[in-house]
mmCIF file of C-alpha atoms in Angstrom:
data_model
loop_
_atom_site.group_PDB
_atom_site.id
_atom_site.type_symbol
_atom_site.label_atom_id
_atom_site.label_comp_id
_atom_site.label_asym_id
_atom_site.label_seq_id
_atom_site.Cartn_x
_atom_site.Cartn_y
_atom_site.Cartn_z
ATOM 1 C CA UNK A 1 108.611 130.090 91.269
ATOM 2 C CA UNK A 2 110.412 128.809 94.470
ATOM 3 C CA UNK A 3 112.782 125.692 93.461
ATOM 4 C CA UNK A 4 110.267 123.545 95.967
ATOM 5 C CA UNK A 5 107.374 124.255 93.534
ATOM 6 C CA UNK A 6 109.130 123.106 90.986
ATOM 7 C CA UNK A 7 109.882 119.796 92.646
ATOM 8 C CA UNK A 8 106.438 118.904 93.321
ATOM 9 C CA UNK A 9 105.272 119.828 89.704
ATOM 10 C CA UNK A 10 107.968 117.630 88.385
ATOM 11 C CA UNK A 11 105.757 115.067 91.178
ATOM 12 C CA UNK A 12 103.180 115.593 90.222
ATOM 13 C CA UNK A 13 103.581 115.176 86.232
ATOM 14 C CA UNK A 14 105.915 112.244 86.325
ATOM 15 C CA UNK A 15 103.313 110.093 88.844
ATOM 16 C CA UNK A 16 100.555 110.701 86.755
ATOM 17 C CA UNK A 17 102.531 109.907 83.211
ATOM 18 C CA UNK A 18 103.787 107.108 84.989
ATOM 19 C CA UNK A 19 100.428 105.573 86.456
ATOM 20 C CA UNK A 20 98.733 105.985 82.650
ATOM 21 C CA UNK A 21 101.487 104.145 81.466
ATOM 22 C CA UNK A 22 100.926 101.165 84.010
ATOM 23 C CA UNK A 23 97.443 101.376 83.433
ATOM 24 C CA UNK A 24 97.946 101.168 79.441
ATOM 25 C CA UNK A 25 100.462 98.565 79.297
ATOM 26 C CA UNK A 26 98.329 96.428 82.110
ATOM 27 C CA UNK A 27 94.861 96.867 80.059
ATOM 28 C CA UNK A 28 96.728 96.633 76.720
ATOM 29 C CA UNK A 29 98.056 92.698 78.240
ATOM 30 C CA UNK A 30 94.797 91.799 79.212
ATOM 31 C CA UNK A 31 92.751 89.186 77.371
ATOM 32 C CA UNK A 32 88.743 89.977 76.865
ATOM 33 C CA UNK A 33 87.151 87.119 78.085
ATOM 34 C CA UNK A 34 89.887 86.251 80.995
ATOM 35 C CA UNK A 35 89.851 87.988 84.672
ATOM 36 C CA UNK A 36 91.485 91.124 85.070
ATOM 37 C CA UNK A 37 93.469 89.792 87.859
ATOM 38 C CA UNK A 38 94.924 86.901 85.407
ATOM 39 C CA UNK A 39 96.596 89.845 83.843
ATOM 40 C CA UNK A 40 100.438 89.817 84.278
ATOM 41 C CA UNK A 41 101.383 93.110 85.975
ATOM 42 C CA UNK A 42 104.697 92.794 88.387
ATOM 43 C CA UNK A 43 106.829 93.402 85.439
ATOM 44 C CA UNK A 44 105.309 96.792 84.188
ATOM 45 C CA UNK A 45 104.595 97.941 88.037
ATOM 46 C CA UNK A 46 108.146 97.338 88.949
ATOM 47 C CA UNK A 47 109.405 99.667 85.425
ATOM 48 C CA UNK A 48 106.810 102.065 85.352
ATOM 49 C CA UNK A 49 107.720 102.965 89.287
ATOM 50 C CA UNK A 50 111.849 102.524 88.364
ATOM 51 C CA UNK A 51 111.502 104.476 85.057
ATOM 52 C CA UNK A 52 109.011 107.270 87.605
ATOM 53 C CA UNK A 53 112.324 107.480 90.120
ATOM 54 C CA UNK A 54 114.952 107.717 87.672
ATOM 55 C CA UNK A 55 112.884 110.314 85.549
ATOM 56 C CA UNK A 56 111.973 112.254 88.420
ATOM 57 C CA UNK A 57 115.837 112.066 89.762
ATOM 58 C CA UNK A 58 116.735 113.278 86.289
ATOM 59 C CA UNK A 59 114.210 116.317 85.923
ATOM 60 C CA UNK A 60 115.232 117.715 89.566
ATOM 61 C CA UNK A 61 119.182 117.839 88.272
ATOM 62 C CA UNK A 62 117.847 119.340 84.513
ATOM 63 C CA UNK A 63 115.764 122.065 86.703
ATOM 64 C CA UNK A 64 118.631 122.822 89.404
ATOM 65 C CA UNK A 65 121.193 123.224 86.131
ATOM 66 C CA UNK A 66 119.016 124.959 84.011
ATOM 67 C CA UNK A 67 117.830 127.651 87.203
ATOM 68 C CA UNK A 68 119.850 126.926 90.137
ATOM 69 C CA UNK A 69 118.633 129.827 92.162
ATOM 70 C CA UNK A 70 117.338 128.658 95.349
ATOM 71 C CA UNK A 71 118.145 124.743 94.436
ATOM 72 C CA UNK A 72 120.802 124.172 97.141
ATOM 73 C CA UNK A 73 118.556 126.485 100.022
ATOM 74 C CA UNK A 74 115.452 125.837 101.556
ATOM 75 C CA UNK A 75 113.721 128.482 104.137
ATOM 76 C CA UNK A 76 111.483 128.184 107.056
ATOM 77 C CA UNK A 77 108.088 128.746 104.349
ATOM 78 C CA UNK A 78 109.683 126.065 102.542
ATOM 79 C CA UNK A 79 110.212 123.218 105.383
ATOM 80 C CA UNK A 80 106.486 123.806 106.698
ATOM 81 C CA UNK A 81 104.952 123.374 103.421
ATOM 82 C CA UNK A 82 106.851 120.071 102.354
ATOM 83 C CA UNK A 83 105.833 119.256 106.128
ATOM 84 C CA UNK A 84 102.830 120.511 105.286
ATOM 85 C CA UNK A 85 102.255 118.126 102.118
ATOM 86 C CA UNK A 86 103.915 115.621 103.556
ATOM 87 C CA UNK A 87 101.217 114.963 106.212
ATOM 88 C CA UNK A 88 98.209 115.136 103.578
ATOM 89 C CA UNK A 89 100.018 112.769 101.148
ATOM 90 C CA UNK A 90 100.476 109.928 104.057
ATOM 91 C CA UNK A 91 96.805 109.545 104.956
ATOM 92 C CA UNK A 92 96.721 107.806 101.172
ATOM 93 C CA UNK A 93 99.448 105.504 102.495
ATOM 94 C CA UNK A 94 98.078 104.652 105.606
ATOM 95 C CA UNK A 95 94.395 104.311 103.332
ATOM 96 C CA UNK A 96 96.271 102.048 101.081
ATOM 97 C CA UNK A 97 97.723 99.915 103.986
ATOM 98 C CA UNK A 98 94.641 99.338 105.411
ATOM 99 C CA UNK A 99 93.149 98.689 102.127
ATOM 100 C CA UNK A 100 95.583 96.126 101.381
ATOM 101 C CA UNK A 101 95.462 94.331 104.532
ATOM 102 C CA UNK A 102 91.621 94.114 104.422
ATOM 103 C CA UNK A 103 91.794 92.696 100.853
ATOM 104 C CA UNK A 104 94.390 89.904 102.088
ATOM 105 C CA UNK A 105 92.295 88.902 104.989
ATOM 106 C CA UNK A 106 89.306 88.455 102.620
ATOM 107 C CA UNK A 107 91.715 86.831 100.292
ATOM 108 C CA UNK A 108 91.963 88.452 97.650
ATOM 109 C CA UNK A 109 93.870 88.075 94.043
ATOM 110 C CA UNK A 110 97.702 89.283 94.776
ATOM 111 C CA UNK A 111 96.998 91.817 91.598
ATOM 112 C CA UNK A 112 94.089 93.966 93.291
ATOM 113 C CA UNK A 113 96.155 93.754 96.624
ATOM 114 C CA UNK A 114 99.176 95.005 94.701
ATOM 115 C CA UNK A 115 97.124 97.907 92.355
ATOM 116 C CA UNK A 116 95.548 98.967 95.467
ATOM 117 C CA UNK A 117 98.824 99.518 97.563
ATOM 118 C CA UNK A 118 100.351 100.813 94.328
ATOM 119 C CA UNK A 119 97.299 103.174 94.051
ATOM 120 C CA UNK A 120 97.538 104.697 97.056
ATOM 121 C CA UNK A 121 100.970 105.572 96.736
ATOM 122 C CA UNK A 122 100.045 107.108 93.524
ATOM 123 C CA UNK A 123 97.474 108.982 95.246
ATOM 124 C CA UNK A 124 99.551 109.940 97.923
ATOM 125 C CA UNK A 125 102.264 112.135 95.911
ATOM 126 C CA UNK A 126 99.269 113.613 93.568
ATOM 127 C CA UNK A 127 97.673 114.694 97.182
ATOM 128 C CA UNK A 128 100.980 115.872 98.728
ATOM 129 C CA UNK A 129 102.120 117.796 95.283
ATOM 130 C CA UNK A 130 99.019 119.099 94.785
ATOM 131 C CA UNK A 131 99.517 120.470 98.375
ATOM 132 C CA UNK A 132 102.669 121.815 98.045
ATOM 133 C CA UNK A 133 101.711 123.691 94.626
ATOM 134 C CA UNK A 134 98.428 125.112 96.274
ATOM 135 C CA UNK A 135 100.212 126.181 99.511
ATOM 136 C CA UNK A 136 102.796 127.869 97.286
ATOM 137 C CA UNK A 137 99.865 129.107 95.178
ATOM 138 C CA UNK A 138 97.648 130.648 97.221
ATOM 139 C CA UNK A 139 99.552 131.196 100.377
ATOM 140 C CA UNK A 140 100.354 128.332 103.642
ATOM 141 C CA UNK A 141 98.112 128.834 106.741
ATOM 142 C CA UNK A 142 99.192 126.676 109.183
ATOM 143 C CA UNK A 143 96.801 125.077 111.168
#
């Protein structure tokens, strides 16, 4: 498995175990009868994201000591498929923008303008991960 591959599984895991713990400590504050977007959530956003960075930082050292082939070199395969990903994860940004400007103009709560930024970002390394793995998976065919 190239050392790229690697990298976006480590992505891919660490996003998703970091978005279900946002979602469980957000749904675990909430109150029954009281709005979801009375629910505090800056605090757990700004650790669960922190916590996803350093954990993600920390994985990519623990797989480049533990197999270092190919950690330090990239090839020409491996620049067009992190290109490659790159430009499918970013249409969730740019969806998440837009998303978050439309729900400002209507005036929204700051917590669904703030989930659905946060959710697209989320979305956007799943997408560009999931990219990488499949292009490493089942071949890259540039368009």
């Amino acid at each position: 498995m190239a050392f790229e591959e690697k990298r976006a599984w480590i992505m891919v895991l660490v996003t998703v175990a970091s978005y279900a713990a946002y979602l469980a400590v957000v749904l675990r504050r909430h109150e029954g009868a009281a709005p979801l977007a009375q629910t505090s959530y800056a605090s757990p956003l700004l650790w669960t994201v922190g916590a996803a960075i350093v954990t993600q930082i920390a994985l990519n050292i623990t797989v480049a000591i533990v197999s270092p082939e190919g950690a330090n070199t990239k090839d020409q395969r491996d620049r067009e498929i992190h290109r490659f990903g790159m430009y499918i994860g970013q249409s969730f940004i740019v969806i998440g923008g837009v998303t978050g400007l439309a729900l400002a103009m209507v005036r929204a709560d700051q917590f669904w303008i703030a989930n659905a930024i946060y959710l697209a970002f989320v979305l956007s390394a799943i997408l560009s991960s999931t990219a990488k793995i499949v292009a490493y998976r089942l071949g890259f065919h540039p368009w």
